[in-house]
Amino acid sequence: RLLTLPLRAPRGVLFDRDGRVLVENRHSYSISIVREHTKDINRTITLLSSVLGLQEPSVREIVERHRREPTYRPITIVQDATLAQVAAVTARRLATELPDVVVQQVPTRQYPDTLAAHLFGYVGEVTDAQVANAVALKSGDIVGQSGVEKIYNALLMGEDGAKRVVVNSTGREIRTLDEIPPTEGKKLQLTIDYDLQKAVEEAFAASGFNGAAVVLDPRDGQVLAFARLPAYDPNAFAAGIDRSTWSQLITDEDRPLNDRAIQGTYSPGSTFKMAVALAALEEGLITPDFKVYCNGQENFYGRDFKCWKRGGHGSMDLAHAIQNSCDVYFYTVGNMLGVDKINKWSTALGIGVKSGIDLPNEKQGLVPSTAWKRQRTKERWYAGETISVSIGQGQVSVTPVSMAVYMAALANGGTRVTPHLLKAVDDGGGWKPIATPAPQSTITIDAEKLQAIRDGLWMAVNVPPGTGATAKVAGHDVVGKTGSAQVISNEGRLAARTTRNLRDHGWFVFFAPKDNPTIAGVVFAEHGIHGGNAARISHHVLDTFFAKQDGRPLPPPPADLKLDLSDPMARASQRPADEETER
């Protein structure tokens, strides 16, 4: 008898920017039924289920799903069989009990370090919907289901081969008639820096917080590190995830499958203040020397809006207001601007709009406007609502990746870069660089006005009592801004006695060095209590970046980040609750 066996093509290998292997393939064994040679499919299913230690209904379900396919095409029952399963099936075939079952060596995806799970994504058997929407796919193919594996699946897949063999009545191969070898998928070099990626995940592990981080080259948008914690092990998907593991993943309250870096939307808190400052400067409403006196609160439209610092900051110009994160200063400036001008400039910097990163399912944040509210609620915008917006609260929501783009724009002078992950492709003829995606937009920013913002960001990290001091790296001009964003009203937290999931989120946005920046990004610590805790995570990332640049040994993984775990209620109670901002 003749038997045609498909030869699965290995997927293309993924490398980091320095040539280090990030994702590769390993050899495994698949066990399949060839119905063309089956005399009694029900008998085969029953016996094979028993031999493999599988539930018979599960095996029947697999066969039924592929019943309409050509009978010569093997139906894979186990994609990554154990040696015991292979031995058991082989023994039964030799004994003529399972002549219609074949064992094949096949390439299977392998993620050596299990870093950047959400960036790489995972692979799995093609769905019926994917087959229907893609001419090149057929049932049984292994394709990317998320992340880079999905977005660049066409490059990574390669082309399957086949061989025709003669088999005897027991299913043993006698000779090969012909063979078309498979073609391996293209090799891809990513923009990711392995050492920076590892540093991000090490720092998050030491902190104990969940969250996300995106690190870019602000000059062209190359993604140097991309993380979301908690993550998952993509190896669990490589050969078909079992139901128990899948159930654990989808029921986990930390939602490890959700990519917070591009799909989570949150209030940015005080990290939004530079957008408000730039808008006021460029609209000609203030100068860098514009001062506001902060006594701890200010009244707008009949309501007192309090600063985070009890007793206030005194007289503040722009740079010192950024350094000290003075709320009253930005309440005042935001009120002068109005929400539509805030929307105009913040979206131009990348906030509240999609970044265009080459990953699937990116969500869009929001910077409100009068038109948005009219369309959404059929109501007009009230000036009092702008006060909370001016400090990154209220209706403002952002994704971490959009905040990284925002900081890159402040770093490079106004260009909203497109974050991207693909650096080069090798189709067998050597590496061919991929063209840098065009920027999303570019705005002209007065250099002197931008310098005032940069000065404030530098002071926030390098001059006491700057709020981002924990990110400082000796010998390097790191600039940045902390932010703490409420997730529930103060009264609600008091009533709930404050649990872990009601704590403030912590943000830190940064770029470095101050002049001619080569790195920019964001660290978002979910329920991280304070922006200073996110700054501590950022410090290890920045220290690693500069260590590579300086040629010194990489810093060891942090054992203790000395996080500030104090109850934020005393500080938070100084601000108005988002939900209770009066009109």
GROMACS .gro file of C-alpha atoms in nm, residues 242-562:
model
  321
  242ASP     CA    1  -0.433   2.057   2.805
  243ARG     CA    2  -0.774   2.152   2.940
  244SER     CA    3  -0.662   2.179   3.301
  245THR     CA    4  -0.386   2.429   3.222
  246TRP     CA    5  -0.617   2.628   2.993
  247SER     CA    6  -0.885   2.640   3.261
  248GLN     CA    7  -0.635   2.770   3.516
  249LEU     CA    8  -0.521   3.044   3.279
  250ILE     CA    9  -0.867   3.173   3.189
  251THR     CA   10  -0.997   3.163   3.548
  252ASP     CA   11  -0.690   3.322   3.712
  253GLU     CA   12  -0.799   3.655   3.864
  254ASP     CA   13  -0.468   3.811   3.756
  255ARG     CA   14  -0.564   3.744   3.391
  256PRO     CA   15  -0.221   3.626   3.272
  257LEU     CA   16  -0.337   3.599   2.909
  258ASN     CA   17  -0.437   3.965   2.894
  259ASP     CA   18  -0.159   4.186   2.760
  260ARG     CA   19  -0.179   4.492   2.984
  261ALA     CA   20   0.092   4.672   2.785
  262ILE     CA   21  -0.135   4.718   2.482
  263GLN     CA   22  -0.479   4.614   2.610
  264GLY     CA   23  -0.500   4.758   2.962
  265THR     CA   24  -0.633   5.113   2.998
  266TYR     CA   25  -0.568   5.313   3.316
  267SER     CA   26  -0.565   5.668   3.450
  268PRO     CA   27  -0.213   5.805   3.399
  269GLY     CA   28  -0.212   6.024   3.710
  270SER     CA   29   0.064   6.283   3.730
  271THR     CA   30   0.255   6.143   3.432
  272PHE     CA   31  -0.003   6.333   3.225
  273LYS     CA   32   0.110   6.671   3.358
  274MET     CA   33   0.383   6.728   3.098
  275ALA     CA   34   0.121   6.710   2.822
  276VAL     CA   35  -0.083   6.977   2.999
  277ALA     CA   36   0.229   7.190   3.049
  278LEU     CA   37   0.332   7.163   2.684
  279ALA     CA   38  -0.019   7.252   2.567
  280ALA     CA   39  -0.023   7.567   2.780
  281LEU     CA   40   0.324   7.667   2.663
  282GLU     CA   41   0.252   7.613   2.296
  283GLU     CA   42  -0.088   7.787   2.317
  284GLY     CA   43   0.090   8.088   2.463
  285LEU     CA   44  -0.107   8.082   2.789
  286ILE     CA   45   0.199   8.049   3.012
  287THR     CA   46   0.575   8.083   2.998
  288PRO     CA   47   0.827   7.862   3.181
  289ASP     CA   48   0.842   8.134   3.448
  290PHE     CA   49   0.466   8.132   3.508
  291LYS     CA   50   0.408   8.082   3.881
  292VAL     CA   51   0.121   7.954   4.092
  293TYR     CA   52   0.105   7.971   4.470
  294CYS     CA   53   0.002   7.639   4.624
  295ASN     CA   54  -0.127   7.644   4.981
  296GLY     CA   55  -0.252   7.286   4.960
  297GLN     CA   56  -0.578   7.349   4.778
  298GLU     CA   57  -0.758   7.574   4.534
  299ASN     CA   58  -1.123   7.648   4.473
  300PHE     CA   59  -1.267   7.604   4.123
  301TYR     CA   60  -1.635   7.645   4.044
  302GLY     CA   61  -1.736   7.628   4.408
  303ARG     CA   62  -1.537   7.319   4.498
  304ASP     CA   63  -1.206   7.282   4.677
  305PHE     CA   64  -0.951   7.073   4.487
  306LYS     CA   65  -0.664   6.965   4.709
  307CYS     CA   66  -0.299   6.908   4.635
  308TRP     CA   67  -0.138   6.579   4.732
  309LYS     CA   68   0.086   6.768   4.976
  310ARG     CA   69  -0.092   6.883   5.287
  311GLY     CA   70  -0.001   7.250   5.348
  312GLY     CA   71   0.103   7.298   4.984
  313HIS     CA   72   0.424   7.366   4.795
  314GLY     CA   73   0.433   7.745   4.807
  315SER     CA   74   0.521   7.941   4.493
  316MET     CA   75   0.596   7.710   4.197
  317ASP     CA   76   0.719   7.780   3.844
  318LEU     CA   77   0.677   7.514   3.573
  319ALA     CA   78   0.999   7.316   3.626
  320HIS     CA   79   0.952   7.303   4.002
  321ALA     CA   80   0.585   7.211   3.962
  322ILE     CA   81   0.693   6.908   3.755
  323GLN     CA   82   0.971   6.825   4.001
  324ASN     CA   83   0.732   6.833   4.298
  325SER     CA   84   0.424   6.716   4.105
  326CYS     CA   85   0.221   7.007   4.239
  327ASP     CA   86  -0.148   6.943   4.170
  328VAL     CA   87  -0.263   7.301   4.231
  329TYR     CA   88  -0.026   7.427   3.962
  330PHE     CA   89  -0.173   7.192   3.704
  331TYR     CA   90  -0.532   7.243   3.819
  332THR     CA   91  -0.473   7.612   3.743
  333VAL     CA   92  -0.304   7.556   3.407
  334GLY     CA   93  -0.562   7.299   3.299
  335ASN     CA   94  -0.844   7.536   3.386
  336MET     CA   95  -0.680   7.804   3.171
  337LEU     CA   96  -0.648   7.564   2.878
  338GLY     CA   97  -0.983   7.392   2.867
  339VAL     CA   98  -1.034   7.028   2.780
  340ASP     CA   99  -1.023   7.063   2.401
  341LYS     CA  100  -0.673   7.212   2.394
  342ILE     CA  101  -0.559   6.944   2.637
  343ASN     CA  102  -0.703   6.684   2.398
  344LYS     CA  103  -0.536   6.847   2.096
  345TRP     CA  104  -0.182   6.841   2.236
  346SER     CA  105  -0.192   6.517   2.434
  347THR     CA  106  -0.321   6.314   2.138
  348ALA     CA  107  -0.053   6.474   1.919
  349LEU     CA  108   0.201   6.334   2.165
  350GLY     CA  109   0.048   5.986   2.144
  351ILE     CA  110  -0.183   5.976   2.449
  352GLY     CA  111  -0.533   5.840   2.401
  353VAL     CA  112  -0.464   5.710   2.051
  354LYS     CA  113  -0.334   5.378   1.921
  355SER     CA  114   0.043   5.352   1.889
  356GLY     CA  115   0.041   5.134   1.576
  357ILE     CA  116   0.273   4.874   1.729
  358ASP     CA  117   0.305   4.553   1.525
  359LEU     CA  118   0.115   4.337   1.773
  360PRO     CA  119  -0.248   4.224   1.748
  361ASN     CA  120  -0.547   4.358   1.944
  362GLU     CA  121  -0.410   4.691   2.066
  363LYS     CA  122  -0.674   4.896   2.249
  364GLN     CA  123  -0.720   5.271   2.236
  365GLY     CA  124  -0.719   5.496   2.540
  366LEU     CA  125  -0.909   5.821   2.582
  367VAL     CA  126  -0.843   6.189   2.634
  368PRO     CA  127  -1.189   6.347   2.663
  369SER     CA  128  -1.314   6.647   2.467
  370THR     CA  129  -1.636   6.843   2.445
  371ALA     CA  130  -1.726   6.662   2.119
  372TRP     CA  131  -1.657   6.322   2.275
  373LYS     CA  132  -1.888   6.386   2.570
  374ARG     CA  133  -2.162   6.530   2.350
  375GLN     CA  134  -2.153   6.223   2.129
  376ARG     CA  135  -2.130   5.976   2.416
  377THR     CA  136  -2.376   6.122   2.669
  378LYS     CA  137  -2.562   6.393   2.475
  379GLU     CA  138  -2.452   6.636   2.746
  380ARG     CA  139  -2.223   6.934   2.738
  381TRP     CA  140  -1.880   6.941   2.900
  382TYR     CA  141  -1.860   7.127   3.231
  383ALA     CA  142  -1.551   7.331   3.309
  384GLY     CA  143  -1.516   7.169   3.650
  385GLU     CA  144  -1.456   6.833   3.483
  386THR     CA  145  -1.136   6.970   3.331
  387ILE     CA  146  -0.976   7.011   3.673
  388SER     CA  147  -0.939   6.636   3.734
  389VAL     CA  148  -0.839   6.576   3.372
  390SER     CA  149  -0.548   6.820   3.416
  391ILE     CA  150  -0.377   6.584   3.662
  392GLY     CA  151  -0.447   6.267   3.461
  393GLN     CA  152  -0.756   6.157   3.647
  394GLY     CA  153  -1.124   6.178   3.558
  395GLN     CA  154  -1.207   6.033   3.217
  396VAL     CA  155  -0.846   6.009   3.095
  397SER     CA  156  -0.735   5.653   3.021
  398VAL     CA  157  -0.414   5.532   2.859
  399THR     CA  158  -0.232   5.215   2.763
  400PRO     CA  159   0.128   5.168   2.879
  401VAL     CA  160   0.251   5.152   2.519
  402SER     CA  161   0.093   5.491   2.443
  403MET     CA  162   0.277   5.640   2.742
  404ALA     CA  163   0.607   5.507   2.605
  405VAL     CA  164   0.534   5.680   2.273
  406TYR     CA  165   0.446   6.000   2.462
  407MET     CA  166   0.781   6.000   2.640
  408ALA     CA  167   0.963   5.925   2.315
  409ALA     CA  168   0.795   6.232   2.160
  410LEU     CA  169   0.910   6.451   2.449
  411ALA     CA  170   1.257   6.301   2.412
  412ASN     CA  171   1.295   6.349   2.036
  413GLY     CA  172   1.131   6.691   2.010
  414GLY     CA  173   0.778   6.611   1.891
  415THR     CA  174   0.784   6.305   1.663
  416ARG     CA  175   0.524   6.041   1.748
  417VAL     CA  176   0.723   5.732   1.650
  418THR     CA  177   0.561   5.402   1.556
  419PRO     CA  178   0.677   5.130   1.798
  420HIS     CA  179   0.796   4.826   1.604
  421LEU     CA  180   0.952   4.489   1.675
  422LEU     CA  181   1.089   4.359   1.345
  423LYS     CA  182   1.448   4.459   1.265
  424ALA     CA  183   1.559   4.221   0.987
  425VAL     CA  184   1.455   3.906   0.797
  426ASP     CA  185   1.671   3.619   0.671
  427ASP     CA  186   1.508   3.407   0.400
  428GLY     CA  187   1.824   3.206   0.343
  429GLY     CA  188   2.030   3.476   0.176
  430GLY     CA  189   2.144   3.666   0.482
  431TRP     CA  190   1.986   3.937   0.695
  432LYS     CA  191   1.788   4.202   0.513
  433PRO     CA  192   1.700   4.509   0.724
  434ILE     CA  193   1.335   4.609   0.747
  435ALA     CA  194   1.250   4.971   0.677
  436THR     CA  195   1.158   5.177   0.984
  437PRO     CA  196   0.783   5.248   0.992
  438ALA     CA  197   0.693   5.609   0.925
  439PRO     CA  198   0.609   5.822   1.232
  440GLN     CA  199   0.241   5.857   1.317
  441SER     CA  200   0.279   6.235   1.323
  442THR     CA  201   0.520   6.519   1.396
  443ILE     CA  202   0.451   6.846   1.572
  444THR     CA  203   0.674   7.150   1.592
  445ILE     CA  204   0.767   7.227   1.952
  446ASP     CA  205   0.955   7.537   2.057
  447ALA     CA  206   1.293   7.415   2.186
  448GLU     CA  207   1.303   7.661   2.476
  449LYS     CA  208   0.958   7.559   2.595
  450LEU     CA  209   1.040   7.190   2.569
  451GLN     CA  210   1.362   7.250   2.762
  452ALA     CA  211   1.162   7.384   3.057
  453ILE     CA  212   0.972   7.053   3.071
  454ARG     CA  213   1.292   6.854   3.040
  455ASP     CA  214   1.446   7.058   3.322
  456GLY     CA  215   1.152   6.972   3.545
  457LEU     CA  216   1.180   6.603   3.456
  458TRP     CA  217   1.554   6.606   3.531
  459MET     CA  218   1.492   6.773   3.867
  460ALA     CA  219   1.221   6.516   3.950
  461VAL     CA  220   1.487   6.244   3.940
  462ASN     CA  221   1.809   6.420   4.034
  463VAL     CA  222   1.725   6.707   4.273
  464PRO     CA  223   1.564   6.650   4.616
  465PRO     CA  224   1.275   6.639   4.690
  466GLY     CA  225   1.202   6.514   4.336
  467THR     CA  226   0.940   6.242   4.325
  468GLY     CA  227   1.142   6.012   4.095
  469ALA     CA  228   1.469   5.999   4.287
  470THR     CA  229   1.465   5.618   4.310
  471ALA     CA  230   1.527   5.595   3.933
  472LYS     CA  231   1.854   5.789   3.947
  473VAL     CA  232   2.158   5.622   3.790
  474ALA     CA  233   2.496   5.760   3.897
  475GLY     CA  234   2.686   5.924   3.615
  476HIS     CA  235   2.388   5.948   3.380
  477ASP     CA  236   2.122   6.213   3.332
  478VAL     CA  237   1.799   6.018   3.375
  479VAL     CA  238   1.482   6.226   3.350
  480GLY     CA  239   1.138   6.107   3.448
  481LYS     CA  240   0.807   6.155   3.621
  482THR     CA  241   0.615   5.949   3.872
  483GLY     CA  242   0.240   5.912   3.879
  484SER     CA  243  -0.010   5.759   4.119
  485ALA     CA  244  -0.360   5.689   3.992
  486GLN     CA  245  -0.662   5.606   4.204
  487VAL     CA  246  -0.876   5.306   4.113
  488ILE     CA  247  -1.165   5.381   4.351
  489SER     CA  248  -1.300   5.682   4.539
  490ASN     CA  249  -1.151   5.761   4.879
  491GLU     CA  250  -1.483   5.695   5.052
  492GLY     CA  251  -1.514   5.363   4.871
  493ARG     CA  252  -1.170   5.252   4.982
  494LEU     CA  253  -1.240   5.344   5.341
  495ALA     CA  254  -1.562   5.148   5.333
  496ALA     CA  255  -1.382   4.848   5.183
  497ARG     CA  256  -1.098   4.876   5.436
  498THR     CA  257  -0.852   4.889   5.143
  499THR     CA  258  -0.752   4.558   4.991
  500ARG     CA  259  -0.465   4.490   4.753
  501ASN     CA  260  -0.679   4.540   4.443
  502LEU     CA  261  -0.796   4.884   4.559
  503ARG     CA  262  -0.451   5.035   4.600
  504ASP     CA  263  -0.332   5.313   4.371
  505HIS     CA  264  -0.150   5.224   4.050
  506GLY     CA  265   0.210   5.341   4.024
  507TRP     CA  266   0.360   5.490   3.708
  508PHE     CA  267   0.706   5.602   3.606
  509VAL     CA  268   0.781   5.747   3.262
  510PHE     CA  269   1.135   5.831   3.160
  511PHE     CA  270   1.395   5.899   2.897
  512ALA     CA  271   1.775   5.928   2.909
  513PRO     CA  272   2.011   6.092   2.878
  514LYS     CA  273   1.856   6.435   2.911
  515ASP     CA  274   2.025   6.559   2.595
  516ASN     CA  275   2.015   6.342   2.280
  517PRO     CA  276   1.811   6.061   2.446
  518THR     CA  277   1.862   5.702   2.331
  519ILE     CA  278   1.612   5.529   2.560
  520ALA     CA  279   1.257   5.616   2.665
  521GLY     CA  280   0.977   5.421   2.823
  522VAL     CA  281   0.727   5.349   3.093
  523VAL     CA  282   0.690   5.118   3.389
  524PHE     CA  283   0.338   5.059   3.515
  525ALA     CA  284   0.306   4.890   3.855
  526GLU     CA  285  -0.051   4.769   3.890
  527HIS     CA  286  -0.173   4.848   4.242
  528GLY     CA  287   0.187   4.949   4.305
  529ILE     CA  288   0.082   5.206   4.569
  530HIS     CA  289   0.319   5.486   4.462
  531GLY     CA  290   0.493   5.607   4.148
  532GLY     CA  291   0.818   5.579   4.342
  533ASN     CA  292   0.783   5.201   4.340
  534ALA     CA  293   0.759   5.203   3.959
  535ALA     CA  294   1.068   5.426   3.955
  536ARG     CA  295   1.257   5.164   4.157
  537ILE     CA  296   1.173   4.902   3.895
  538SER     CA  297   1.286   5.143   3.622
  539HIS     CA  298   1.621   5.196   3.795
  540HIS     CA  299   1.732   4.836   3.732
  541VAL     CA  300   1.631   4.862   3.367
  542LEU     CA  301   1.817   5.189   3.316
  543ASP     CA  302   2.121   5.069   3.508
  544THR     CA  303   2.135   4.762   3.280
  545PHE     CA  304   2.104   4.980   2.970
  546PHE     CA  305   2.389   5.208   3.075
  547ALA     CA  306   2.604   4.917   3.193
  548LYS     CA  307   2.595   4.773   2.841
  549GLN     CA  308   2.664   5.115   2.695
  550ASP     CA  309   2.956   5.178   2.933
  551GLY     CA  310   3.104   4.831   2.890
  552ARG     CA  311   3.076   4.746   3.260
  553PRO     CA  312   2.933   4.422   3.407
  554LEU     CA  313   2.556   4.399   3.409
  555PRO     CA  314   2.400   4.468   3.749
  556PRO     CA  315   2.281   4.155   3.931
  557PRO     CA  316   1.909   4.088   3.969
  558PRO     CA  317   1.773   4.304   4.252
  559ALA     CA  318   1.706   4.107   4.566
  560ASP     CA  319   1.532   4.390   4.750
  561LEU     CA  320   1.394   4.701   4.582
  562LYS     CA  321   1.317   4.867   4.919
   0.00000   0.00000   0.00000
